[in-house]
Every structure is written in structure tokens, then in C-alpha cells.
XYZ file of C-alpha atoms in Angstrom:
659
model
C 0.000 0.000 0.000
C 1.307 3.444 -0.877
C 2.697 5.365 2.077
C 0.412 8.343 1.673
C -2.785 6.226 1.725
C -1.519 4.354 4.796
C -1.005 7.679 6.558
C -4.390 8.948 5.348
C -6.062 5.854 6.783
C -4.238 6.231 10.080
C -5.515 9.799 10.294
C -9.038 8.354 10.283
C -8.062 5.827 12.941
C -6.575 8.285 15.367
C -9.186 11.003 14.930
C -11.797 8.339 15.622
C -9.933 6.907 18.568
C -9.303 10.333 20.091
C -12.947 11.340 19.704
C -14.221 8.095 21.202
C -11.841 8.411 24.144
C -12.906 12.000 24.764
C -16.579 11.038 24.588
C -15.908 7.984 26.753
C -18.325 6.198 24.437
C -18.612 4.974 20.866
C -17.895 2.063 18.530
C -14.193 1.914 17.617
C -14.244 -1.329 15.619
C -15.548 -0.007 12.303
C -13.519 3.214 11.925
C -10.323 1.416 12.924
C -10.932 -1.638 10.785
C -12.463 0.119 7.793
C -10.130 3.106 7.501
C -8.204 1.668 4.546
C -11.408 0.840 2.655
C -12.757 4.339 3.161
C -9.433 5.921 2.188
C -9.327 3.989 -1.086
C -12.828 5.172 -1.927
C -12.430 8.836 -1.020
C -8.879 9.282 -2.289
C -9.226 7.422 -5.579
C -12.860 7.217 -6.634
C -15.540 9.178 -4.826
C -16.798 12.194 -6.773
C -17.568 14.963 -4.289
C -16.953 18.650 -3.618
C -16.699 19.617 0.082
C -17.412 23.261 -0.762
C -20.653 22.261 -2.507
C -21.823 19.174 -0.620
C -25.270 19.111 -2.268
C -23.950 19.043 -5.847
C -26.599 16.889 -7.597
C -24.174 14.765 -9.635
C -21.943 13.830 -6.700
C -21.407 10.187 -5.863
C -23.361 9.032 -2.826
C -21.641 7.330 0.101
C -23.730 5.564 2.724
C -22.241 4.269 5.974
C -24.774 1.515 6.498
C -22.914 0.292 9.574
C -23.947 3.513 11.284
C -22.657 2.551 14.716
C -19.171 3.217 13.301
C -20.116 6.862 12.846
C -16.653 8.246 13.595
C -15.556 6.737 10.292
C -17.751 9.091 8.281
C -17.216 12.062 10.598
C -13.449 11.654 10.241
C -13.777 11.294 6.463
C -15.871 14.438 6.159
C -13.619 16.423 8.470
C -10.424 15.392 6.687
C -11.976 15.973 3.280
C -12.786 19.580 4.110
C -16.471 19.679 5.029
C -16.755 22.796 7.201
C -19.787 21.378 9.006
C -17.457 18.820 10.589
C -14.593 20.972 11.813
C -12.260 19.835 14.568
C -14.491 21.178 17.328
C -17.306 18.950 16.077
C -14.987 15.944 16.118
C -13.981 16.787 19.690
C -17.667 17.017 20.616
C -18.559 13.560 19.326
C -21.794 12.352 20.955
C -22.262 15.652 22.803
C -25.785 17.074 22.831
C -26.226 19.678 20.106
C -23.124 18.742 18.122
C -23.059 17.790 14.435
C -21.567 14.427 15.390
C -24.273 12.347 17.105
C -23.836 8.711 18.031
C -25.170 7.486 14.681
C -25.131 9.494 11.437
C -28.260 11.601 10.995
C -29.404 12.799 7.586
C -27.878 16.068 6.452
C -27.908 15.882 2.668
C -26.413 19.347 2.434
C -23.410 18.308 4.534
C -22.348 14.877 3.355
C -24.570 12.620 5.479
C -26.759 11.159 2.746
C -29.181 9.306 5.014
C -29.798 8.363 8.634
C -28.290 5.003 9.468
C -28.157 2.983 12.622
C -30.833 0.281 12.368
C -28.772 -2.299 10.521
C -29.705 -2.948 6.912
C -31.460 0.367 6.362
C -28.421 2.028 4.799
C -27.752 -0.587 2.135
C -31.448 -0.543 1.251
C -31.419 3.262 1.019
C -28.415 2.928 -1.291
C -30.436 0.741 -3.647
C -33.063 3.481 -3.759
C -30.398 6.077 -4.536
C -29.102 3.932 -7.385
C -32.624 3.584 -8.787
C -33.137 7.351 -8.587
C -29.834 7.938 -10.400
C -30.849 5.616 -13.218
C -34.317 7.154 -13.488
C -32.872 10.661 -13.761
C -30.158 9.486 -16.131
C -32.869 8.194 -18.466
C -34.463 11.663 -18.461
C -31.405 13.903 -18.605
C -28.563 11.810 -20.028
C -24.981 11.069 -18.993
C -23.816 14.672 -19.229
C -26.096 15.726 -16.370
C -26.677 12.575 -14.288
C -23.869 10.034 -14.099
C -22.780 9.039 -10.621
C -22.265 6.029 -8.373
C -23.717 4.976 -5.053
C -21.382 3.295 -2.566
C -22.501 1.626 0.640
C -20.158 0.521 3.409
C -21.708 -2.528 5.021
C -20.779 -4.795 7.871
C -21.732 -8.344 8.754
C -24.727 -7.141 10.767
C -26.368 -5.352 7.844
C -26.010 -8.453 5.684
C -27.574 -10.645 8.374
C -30.736 -8.565 8.586
C -33.642 -9.871 6.516
C -33.926 -6.648 4.539
C -30.490 -7.366 3.068
C -31.752 -10.446 1.250
C -34.644 -8.420 -0.146
C -32.535 -5.603 -1.557
C -29.664 -7.796 -2.754
C -32.113 -9.834 -4.819
C -33.912 -6.800 -6.234
C -30.753 -4.834 -7.049
C -29.316 -7.840 -8.858
C -32.532 -8.347 -10.801
C -32.652 -4.681 -11.805
C -28.948 -4.800 -12.765
C -28.064 -1.581 -10.954
C -24.544 -1.272 -12.322
C -23.724 1.991 -10.550
C -24.190 0.453 -7.109
C -21.186 -0.787 -5.131
C -21.267 -2.432 -1.696
C -18.006 -2.380 0.260
C -18.289 -5.225 2.753
C -16.101 -4.916 5.842
C -15.529 -8.659 6.135
C -14.131 -8.771 9.665
C -16.164 -11.836 10.701
C -16.880 -10.362 14.104
C -20.043 -9.115 15.796
C -20.879 -7.709 19.205
C -21.525 -11.247 20.427
C -18.356 -12.698 18.930
C -17.307 -14.496 15.786
C -19.891 -14.610 12.995
C -19.471 -18.377 12.702
C -21.645 -18.823 15.783
C -24.657 -17.601 13.772
C -23.736 -17.644 10.068
C -22.621 -20.431 7.751
C -23.294 -18.947 4.317
C -20.670 -17.608 1.947
C -21.708 -14.013 1.310
C -19.739 -13.774 -1.925
C -21.591 -16.808 -3.278
C -24.823 -15.266 -2.038
C -24.246 -12.096 -4.060
C -23.061 -14.148 -7.045
C -26.336 -16.035 -6.989
C -28.292 -12.762 -6.991
C -26.588 -11.529 -10.141
C -23.914 -9.282 -8.638
C -20.300 -8.775 -9.687
C -18.118 -9.889 -6.750
C -14.479 -9.637 -5.690
C -12.396 -10.495 -2.636
C -9.543 -8.235 -1.486
C -7.341 -7.479 1.502
C -9.292 -4.714 3.195
C -6.134 -3.303 4.754
C -4.531 -2.750 1.359
C -6.016 0.502 0.100
C -4.417 0.072 -3.324
C -6.072 -3.325 -3.728
C -9.433 -1.897 -2.646
C -9.065 0.993 -5.095
C -8.261 -1.435 -7.921
C -11.304 -3.529 -7.024
C -13.545 -0.449 -7.122
C -12.133 0.390 -10.556
C -12.959 -3.124 -11.746
C -16.444 -2.868 -10.282
C -17.094 0.295 -12.264
C -16.311 -1.553 -15.485
C -19.062 -4.124 -14.894
C -22.722 -3.497 -15.713
C -23.941 -5.408 -12.675
C -24.117 -4.148 -9.101
C -20.880 -4.966 -7.311
C -19.946 -6.313 -3.918
C -16.324 -6.142 -2.784
C -15.520 -8.391 0.166
C -12.776 -6.553 2.056
C -11.110 -8.860 4.583
C -10.230 -6.820 7.670
C -9.546 -7.009 11.378
C -12.033 -5.211 13.576
C -10.352 -2.643 15.819
C -7.216 -2.688 13.661
C -4.211 -1.107 15.347
C -5.126 -1.479 19.015
C -3.391 -4.649 20.231
C -5.817 -5.273 23.100
C -8.971 -5.375 20.993
C -7.857 -6.066 17.408
C -9.840 -8.979 15.955
C -11.808 -9.285 19.198
C -15.500 -8.796 19.948
C -14.551 -6.045 22.412
C -13.698 -3.824 19.445
C -17.328 -3.534 18.316
C -18.613 -1.240 21.037
C -16.262 -1.828 23.926
C -14.756 0.915 26.016
C -11.376 2.391 25.074
C -8.770 3.425 27.644
C -5.872 5.928 27.476
C -3.392 3.070 27.439
C -5.066 1.784 24.239
C -4.236 5.091 22.587
C -0.633 4.852 23.688
C -0.321 1.269 22.468
C -1.927 2.063 19.110
C 0.358 5.044 18.541
C 3.382 2.840 19.124
C 1.960 -0.005 17.051
C 1.129 2.161 14.022
C 4.041 4.596 14.386
C 1.792 7.606 14.956
C 3.738 9.979 17.244
C 1.261 12.856 17.037
C -0.770 14.281 19.913
C -4.553 13.680 20.131
C -6.533 15.444 17.402
C -3.342 16.566 15.633
C -3.085 15.696 11.930
C 0.201 16.561 10.178
C -0.141 19.157 7.435
C 1.139 16.813 4.707
C -1.605 14.298 5.479
C -4.205 17.052 5.545
C -3.042 18.154 2.117
C -3.373 14.617 0.769
C -6.940 14.514 2.025
C -7.734 17.967 0.644
C -6.515 16.859 -2.795
C -9.385 14.388 -3.103
C -11.925 17.160 -2.661
C -10.102 19.412 -5.123
C -10.419 16.751 -7.804
C -14.139 16.670 -7.187
C -14.367 20.446 -7.450
C -12.884 20.234 -10.958
C -15.442 17.603 -11.925
C -18.222 19.766 -10.571
C -17.053 22.726 -12.637
C -17.028 20.569 -15.764
C -20.553 19.473 -14.878
C -21.661 23.096 -14.499
C -20.215 23.848 -17.921
C -22.281 21.038 -19.415
C -25.379 22.250 -17.568
C -24.920 25.708 -19.044
C -25.416 24.212 -22.492
C -28.751 22.584 -21.604
C -31.921 24.045 -23.124
C -33.413 26.514 -20.650
C -36.596 24.528 -20.093
C -34.702 21.315 -19.442
C -32.358 23.034 -16.999
C -35.311 24.599 -15.189
C -36.947 21.180 -14.910
C -33.789 19.617 -13.488
C -33.407 22.402 -10.922
C -37.072 22.056 -9.970
C -36.623 18.363 -9.235
C -33.467 18.865 -7.198
C -35.205 21.473 -5.038
C -38.356 19.423 -4.394
C -40.496 22.039 -6.138
C -43.804 21.007 -7.682
C -44.768 21.758 -11.303
C -46.994 24.730 -12.015
C -50.730 23.977 -11.675
C -49.972 20.403 -10.620
C -53.205 20.165 -8.609
C -55.612 21.539 -11.245
C -56.825 18.043 -12.122
C -57.542 17.330 -8.453
C -60.012 20.211 -8.273
C -61.823 18.863 -11.326
C -61.799 15.383 -9.758
C -63.325 16.759 -6.548
C -66.043 18.594 -8.429
C -66.936 15.557 -10.528
C -67.172 13.251 -7.514
C -69.176 15.742 -5.434
C -71.691 16.402 -8.196
C -71.909 12.785 -9.371
C -71.374 10.848 -6.143
C -70.658 7.155 -6.464
C -69.539 4.659 -3.847
C -66.019 3.542 -4.596
C -63.363 1.538 -2.696
C -60.883 3.874 -1.047
C -57.924 2.168 -2.701
C -59.531 2.565 -6.132
C -60.161 6.264 -5.489
C -56.530 6.638 -4.425
C -55.439 4.956 -7.637
C -57.593 7.381 -9.612
C -55.880 10.312 -7.930
C -52.409 8.867 -8.464
C -53.180 8.381 -12.146
C -54.107 12.048 -12.479
C -51.054 13.215 -10.576
C -48.688 10.908 -12.459
C -49.407 12.931 -15.586
C -49.148 16.261 -13.763
C -46.008 15.368 -11.750
C -43.583 13.450 -13.968
C -41.195 12.618 -11.118
C -43.728 10.380 -9.364
C -42.468 6.806 -9.175
C -44.981 4.303 -7.847
C -44.625 0.694 -6.784
C -46.033 -2.147 -4.727
C -44.843 -5.454 -3.273
C -46.573 -7.913 -5.600
C -49.921 -6.131 -5.223
C -50.357 -4.318 -8.532
C -53.887 -5.659 -9.116
C -55.083 -5.285 -5.526
C -53.814 -1.744 -5.040
C -54.424 -0.271 -8.507
C -51.556 2.225 -8.319
C -49.861 1.380 -11.603
C -52.426 2.423 -14.244
C -50.635 4.119 -17.158
C -47.179 3.804 -15.616
C -44.722 1.417 -17.253
C -42.333 -0.702 -15.179
C -38.820 0.378 -14.246
C -36.672 -2.547 -15.416
C -33.081 -3.438 -16.227
C -33.900 -2.738 -19.867
C -36.078 0.359 -19.452
C -34.964 2.948 -16.916
C -37.682 5.365 -18.007
C -40.377 3.275 -16.310
C -42.092 4.761 -13.286
C -43.507 1.698 -11.545
C -41.375 -0.669 -9.490
C -42.391 -4.278 -9.052
C -40.802 -4.837 -5.646
C -41.788 -8.475 -5.343
C -43.010 -9.608 -1.929
C -40.641 -7.232 -0.142
C -42.472 -4.601 1.922
C -39.478 -3.794 4.113
C -37.246 -3.253 1.095
C -39.874 -1.109 -0.594
C -40.035 1.355 2.280
C -36.269 1.720 2.638
C -35.749 1.990 -1.123
C -38.393 4.724 -1.208
C -36.470 6.617 1.469
C -33.293 6.256 -0.575
C -34.969 7.621 -3.686
C -36.319 10.548 -1.686
C -33.041 11.614 -0.093
C -31.315 11.284 -3.446
C -33.824 13.828 -4.807
C -35.352 14.041 -8.240
C -37.904 11.305 -7.608
C -41.204 11.448 -5.704
C -41.690 8.001 -4.241
C -45.073 6.354 -3.738
C -45.434 2.854 -2.301
C -48.636 0.896 -1.801
C -49.441 -2.197 0.227
C -51.968 -3.500 2.759
C -52.120 -1.704 6.091
C -51.453 -4.874 8.066
C -48.086 -5.142 6.287
C -47.029 -1.709 7.493
C -45.495 -3.564 10.420
C -42.960 -5.078 8.021
C -42.027 -1.463 7.170
C -41.750 -0.244 10.743
C -38.099 0.834 10.627
C -38.469 2.478 7.233
C -41.480 4.513 8.322
C -39.673 5.547 11.470
C -36.549 6.555 9.554
C -38.593 8.665 7.122
C -40.249 10.426 10.043
C -36.954 10.812 11.920
C -35.260 12.310 8.851
C -38.257 14.562 8.218
C -38.367 13.635 4.539
C -41.363 13.384 2.204
C -42.704 10.163 0.763
C -46.190 8.812 0.205
C -47.026 5.489 1.799
C -50.471 4.294 0.721
C -52.038 1.526 2.789
C -55.109 -0.408 1.714
C -57.410 -3.008 3.310
C -57.545 -0.817 6.379
C -59.884 -2.533 8.832
C -62.348 -5.297 9.593
C -64.042 -4.059 6.429
C -62.070 -6.596 4.406
C -64.354 -9.210 5.953
C -63.699 -12.800 4.965
C -59.894 -12.540 4.913
C -60.144 -12.570 8.684
C -58.145 -11.165 11.607
C -54.675 -11.883 10.181
C -55.387 -9.191 7.596
C -57.525 -6.833 9.698
C -55.141 -4.193 11.149
C -57.114 -2.915 14.138
C -54.003 -1.588 15.923
C -52.102 -0.034 13.014
C -53.751 3.397 12.909
C -52.803 4.115 16.523
C -49.214 3.081 15.927
C -48.847 5.253 12.821
C -50.348 8.258 14.597
C -47.654 7.905 17.266
C -44.833 8.905 14.900
C -43.617 12.499 15.140
C -43.465 14.290 11.748
C -45.775 11.795 10.031
C -49.159 12.818 8.654
C -51.742 10.045 8.744
C -54.835 10.483 6.563
C -57.900 8.242 6.503
C -60.243 9.692 3.850
C -64.001 9.110 4.011
C -64.794 9.204 0.281
C -63.239 10.107 -3.102
C -63.535 13.849 -2.455
C -61.610 13.591 0.807
C -59.174 11.250 -0.956
C -58.287 13.984 -3.442
C -57.869 16.522 -0.644
C -55.648 14.216 1.410
C -53.433 13.459 -1.579
C -53.144 17.172 -2.290
C -51.953 17.776 1.257
C -49.628 14.799 1.269
C -47.942 15.824 -1.964
C -47.112 19.182 -0.391
C -45.882 17.759 2.927
C -42.085 17.981 2.707
C -41.169 17.902 6.395
C -42.066 14.269 6.914
C -43.751 11.259 5.349
C -47.454 10.911 4.614
C -49.530 7.784 5.018
C -52.888 7.522 3.276
C -55.141 4.831 4.721
C -57.605 3.316 2.258
C -60.495 0.892 2.464
C -61.000 -2.130 0.258
C -64.781 -1.864 0.563
C -66.707 0.919 -1.221
C -66.870 4.264 0.584
C -70.376 5.764 0.505
C -70.174 9.394 -0.683
C -70.403 11.897 2.163
C -69.130 15.044 0.431
C -71.823 15.863 -2.111
C -71.494 19.649 -2.306
C -68.450 20.957 -4.159
C -66.093 23.525 -2.691
C -62.672 24.549 -3.922
C -61.553 24.805 -0.295
C -59.588 21.838 1.007
C -61.629 20.998 4.102
C -59.215 18.236 5.132
C -56.442 20.826 5.493
C -57.564 21.571 9.050
C -57.493 17.915 10.018
C -61.107 17.806 11.172
C -64.217 19.710 10.165
C -67.959 19.635 10.707
C -69.290 17.552 7.860
C -72.917 17.816 8.972
C -73.910 20.352 11.616
C -76.600 19.961 14.269
C -80.077 21.042 13.207
C -83.127 22.083 15.195
C -81.365 23.659 18.161
C -78.027 23.855 19.969
C -75.729 20.893 19.377
C -76.258 18.124 21.946
C -74.224 15.368 20.369
C -70.934 15.200 18.444
C -69.873 12.112 16.510
C -66.245 11.838 15.361
C -65.278 9.389 12.630
C -62.724 8.611 9.941
C -62.783 6.641 6.702
C -65.657 4.287 6.018
C -67.061 4.863 9.499
C -67.982 8.455 8.602
C -70.933 6.987 6.697
C -71.943 5.095 9.859
C -71.729 8.355 11.813
C -73.955 10.068 9.242
C -76.561 7.319 9.567
C -76.389 7.610 13.360
C -76.884 11.361 13.123
C -80.031 10.791 11.068
C -81.428 8.552 13.833
C -80.628 11.141 16.495
C -81.995 14.090 14.535
C -85.264 12.213 14.001
C -85.427 11.796 17.783
C -84.984 15.541 18.270
C -81.354 15.374 19.354
C -79.365 17.952 17.370
C -76.150 16.180 16.424
C -73.045 17.109 14.419
C -70.752 14.747 12.550
C -67.071 15.600 12.522
C -64.971 14.000 9.808
C -61.442 13.739 11.158
C -59.101 12.550 8.397
C -55.910 13.803 10.091
C -55.261 14.131 13.807
C -51.881 15.709 13.100
C -53.317 18.628 11.124
C -56.112 19.090 13.629
C -53.557 19.446 16.420
C -51.970 22.329 14.489
C -55.168 24.413 14.568
C -55.777 27.196 17.066
C -57.573 26.485 20.308
C -60.786 28.265 19.326
C -61.155 26.176 16.189
C -60.458 22.942 18.037
C -62.975 23.845 20.751
C -65.614 24.593 18.118
C -65.076 21.277 16.371
C -64.854 19.161 19.509
C -67.982 20.537 21.170
C -66.754 20.011 24.706
C -70.172 20.553 26.286
C -71.849 17.917 24.098
C -72.204 14.160 24.319
C -69.193 12.898 22.394
C -68.739 9.605 20.574
C -65.968 8.410 18.261
C -66.501 5.591 15.797
C -63.572 3.893 14.104
C -63.044 0.238 13.207
C -59.775 0.222 15.119
C -58.648 0.368 18.759
C -59.568 3.281 21.015
C -55.993 4.348 21.822
C -55.653 8.110 21.361
C -59.326 8.990 20.970
C -59.803 10.054 24.603
C -58.135 13.397 23.933
C -61.120 14.289 21.742
C -64.046 12.513 23.369
C -62.911 12.922 27.009
C -63.015 10.363 29.785
C -66.810 10.279 29.768
C -67.071 10.020 26.001
C -67.974 6.769 24.292
C -65.989 4.852 21.711
C -67.521 2.516 19.164
C -64.779 0.406 17.660
C -62.499 -2.506 18.385
C -61.136 -3.828 21.650
C -60.036 -7.165 20.187
C -58.748 -8.560 16.945
C -61.234 -9.036 14.113
C -63.035 -12.049 12.655
C -63.697 -13.718 9.326
C -67.083 -13.232 7.690
C -69.112 -10.998 5.403
C -68.228 -7.366 5.972
C -71.739 -6.408 7.090
C -71.851 -9.329 9.516
C -68.427 -8.510 10.959
C -69.363 -4.865 11.607
C -72.574 -5.968 13.343
C -70.715 -8.644 15.293
C -68.446 -6.005 16.817
C -71.247 -3.519 17.385
C -70.026 -0.903 14.929
C -73.439 0.187 13.698
C -75.425 3.425 13.398
C -77.778 2.197 16.114
C -74.909 1.585 18.531
C -73.450 5.016 17.838
C -76.812 6.719 18.355
C -77.326 4.851 21.610
C -73.863 5.897 22.811
C -74.826 9.547 22.319
C -78.214 9.130 24.005
C -76.713 7.323 26.999
C -74.713 10.419 27.877
C -77.720 12.721 27.728
C -79.681 10.899 30.399
């Protein structure tokens, strides 16, 4: 290995070690063991410009093994990213610093995605590679031509999501995707051979990847392997044989290196072992210059890219800039207003998932960056329509057949989103949202957009039975900070909820759809988006001051309307509140919320899900008509009656509070 790359790698090791010692916490194994791999990538291959970290045609680097966060912080610091100056390195894991325990998404500063939950990063990388290919098909090699690299450890490859994304990436032949596997054969519990027998290289071979094996402590060999990978049209995996905790005699090649505590004497021993006589946090100027050179090369490439961009037709350049800035096309929602008007004036019962598919079809024409997909549920979810598939032979397609891989779908969507240029939409059954739990949480944690459409939302699917009736899922989704959860009551509300979700850029949006037809409840057209306030009075009390208030979402709004009719006929003035989004309702001022809630009235909520969360609106004395158990198999009408979710039960719940 060339002397300068050995010294560059040791700079990573000692910055990481010094920061971990100062923090008295951290995971030394990855930055010490993977320093040579990372040096080969950054010094010889990665296309980046530290002075312009958000350059659209930069290569993407994902540290999937996020526990080794000092590896990427050291890389970014040494490469010249101002956001990660020496003070930030010294404040590793300190509250308020730019160097938290695991990397957190800062696309403008070199952290391409949040990693930590193992497997998420490599799956995000697949999404980034898909986004690159999609944009390349639209704008050509002169404007979009970059690679996605993911540093992965044994843990990421053990997680189930790894099998999903490895198979899909190989099938799609994502040739600009490279996995750098830190093959140290050690986990927190000890040697990998206590839990793993498979040959990972053979595993990737079988999935259609280009594979190589190299000495992970020989940066020249790693750099040569990356060069070979870039010549192959398949995704590549490079198995880099390393020793975890390289350089510290006490923990090298030992499980203690993963997340074990470091001591001052370890620093002394490592400095002697690796001939590093420099004080903590001191990097010799020559080594700093070697690191700076890598960024300078990228700056030249960026300037050449800008020159090519300057020759683009003005309209094409404007479109590219629009996509990179997450801006929507002009008049993108005009078709939604027409859709609302048509469905209000010609009301027809329609399954929620079909109405959602109608809206997507309209928006897919108005917003060309929309890329839809589903895990083997094209027919059941109806969110493909006019879109052609994205395949290894046609990168212009805008529908991804994910196969039966919900977890992969969610993480790939997140990767496409953080890459920018693509608006990701994924559709599956609500009960399978649990398979996507980490991906939904990561989208919310990163505060990134993304539309997750969930169908078959309740006991309304009937005969499929309780395994497919997600009574608890709504409550769990509503618990996520930053996530908007919509459950539309009919096609008009569906259009409004999609309109809001498309504009939500500070977090993900979930749209919850029924399989059964939704009876129309919005039959008077208004251009105003009533769902924008989260909850509104759909039908006000008549014949006197309001005595009862019924809250409902989705299909159950029609049950609430029927209950209101019963109560009104009995002389009990009752209002129905449609409440498609708790999150937006919570953003309204107190006067509006008080008006909607009707705190002095008898309050009842009806939802074919568990009660959790409803008490804040109905109060301790309010009644809830819904589920307190799992569902049952039978005709939809029979199942609703079996669980007492009927207009009569709702009306009785109001009356019982009035005495």
C-alpha cells in the first residue's frame, strides 16, 4: 500500500480513537478496521466537492454500519467539510453537536441518510441507485452520471432486509451500485461463525452481482477492485477482509472492538503499534493536504458538470433544478379540483384504494417525477395504471415491481427521496405496514417526504379474517412524530388528502384506504380543502343547539352520518365531525379545536380500530364505538354488526350520555 494512503487511513483511525476516548463512548471497531477501505474510496474514486456538498451529480456514500459513525465524521472532516470541523470531532456524541452517536441525515453536509438500524443504509443505497438511473434516463450522462457506494458490515447483511434488496438490485442490474463489505467476521456477540454459515460472496453471485475479494487493509487493492467494479454493468460487492479494531493490540480482531470501552493506554499502544507519534486530534499538514486533494479533484469535476449544464436548453435546466429542489410543477393540482367537483356532483360509492389509484393516475401525468410501486400487489392496489415498469432494460419506467418485499420497498423509497429528483409512492396492505416499521420511522426521523399508501384498512375486508384486519395499526402510525396520517371518508376527501400529502415535505405521509366501497359523504363541491384543518364539521346539528358530536374517519364516517339521522329524528341535534388527520387538527388554534370538539356535548368516536388516542377528543366520559379485540372472518356487514359498529350503537352511545 502506498505510504500516503496508509497515513491517510491512520488519520481516520486516530481522529476516531481520540474522539471516542474524549466522549468515553462509541464504537471503535468499524472506523479502525475500515479506515483503509474508506481511504481507497475517497482518495481514488468518490466524486464529491466539500465546498458544494449538495452538488446533484456527486457520488453518494452511505455508511450503512452507522454505529461506526466516527468513520464518516473523520472522512468528512479530513476531506474539508466545514460542518465537521475539529471542534465537532472533539464534541462527538455531545448534545447539540453535528456528530451524534449514529449518522443523521444532512444531505447538504455529506450525510446522505440516517443510518443505525442495521440494513437500512444498504437498502437506502439501492433506492439512490434507482433514482440515479431514473434521472439518467431523463437527462442523459452529461447531467446525471454518478455512483452509489454503501459501506456494510456483517450485521447489515444478516438482517432480513439485506436479502430483499440484494435480490432486487441484482434483478434490476443496478450497475452503478457498489457495496463495500467490511468482512471482519466479528459481531458484538463474537465471531460470525456462531450464527452464520453462508458464503456471502456466493450469495451475491447467486443474486446476479459482480463480486471480488480483497485485503481490506490494502487501500491500493481496494481501489483497484472499485475500478474493476465500475467496469461491470452489474451491481458490485467487494468483500474486504479486515480485522475489527485494527491497530489497538488489546482489541484487534476481538468482539470487544465492536462497542467496547477504550482506555488511554489503548491510545498509547496504538500510537506505538502504528508509528503515529502525534498528539490527540493533531493531523500533520502533509496528510491534511493529501486529504484535501481528493476534494479538489471533485471540485474540478463539478465545474465541468456546471459547464455542461450551461449548455442545456433553458426549459430542461429549469426542470432539473425544480426536481433537485423538491419544487412542484406549475398547476400540478388543477386536475384534483376537477376530480373533486366531478365526484361531489356525481357521487358514487367507490373503494378507497380505487379512489386513491384514480388520484395517483391524475397526478402521475401532472407530476412526472412520481415513481410508484407495490410489493406484488399491482392488481389489488391499482396504483400502476398508465405507468410502465422500471426494469433493467427500461430505466424510463415509473412503476417498481418490488416483489413480496415490503421492508425493502419502504427503505428503497427513502433512498430515492433523499437522493432527490424522484417522488416516491409505495402501496401495500395496512397490516403489512409492520414489516415497514423501521423504514417509516426513519422517514419520520429524517423529516423527509414520501407517500405510503395503505389499503385493506380494517375489519371491512371481511372474509380474509383477523390476520389481515389491522385494528391496531392506525394508533401506531399516529404515534410517529413528523408523520401525517390520513384516513379519507370518500373520493372527495381522498383527493384533498393526496393534495396535502404531496405538499408535505417535512415528513412522510400515510394515506389509509379501504377495500370496501366508501359511501359518498361530500356531495357539495367547494374549492376549499376541508381536510387541510385535520377535522371539520361535515354535517352540523339542526333544530337547536348541538347536543351530540360524533367523530369518525374513513368508512365509518358513513356510519356516523346514519347515526346522526337517527338522532336528529329523535330531536337530538347532532353534528358529525370527519377527522381525516389528527396531526393537522392538532396544528389548529384552540378556538377552532374547541368549536369542532364541542366540549359541552355528548361525544362519541366511531372507528373500526382500537380506542388508543381517541380520549383526547371525546374525554373520559365520552364513548368509543370500535375494536377492543382482533377481528373475525365473515361478510363485511356481519363482521361490523358482530363487533357492534353500527349506526344504532353510535346513536345509543350519544343518548346514553344525555340521560
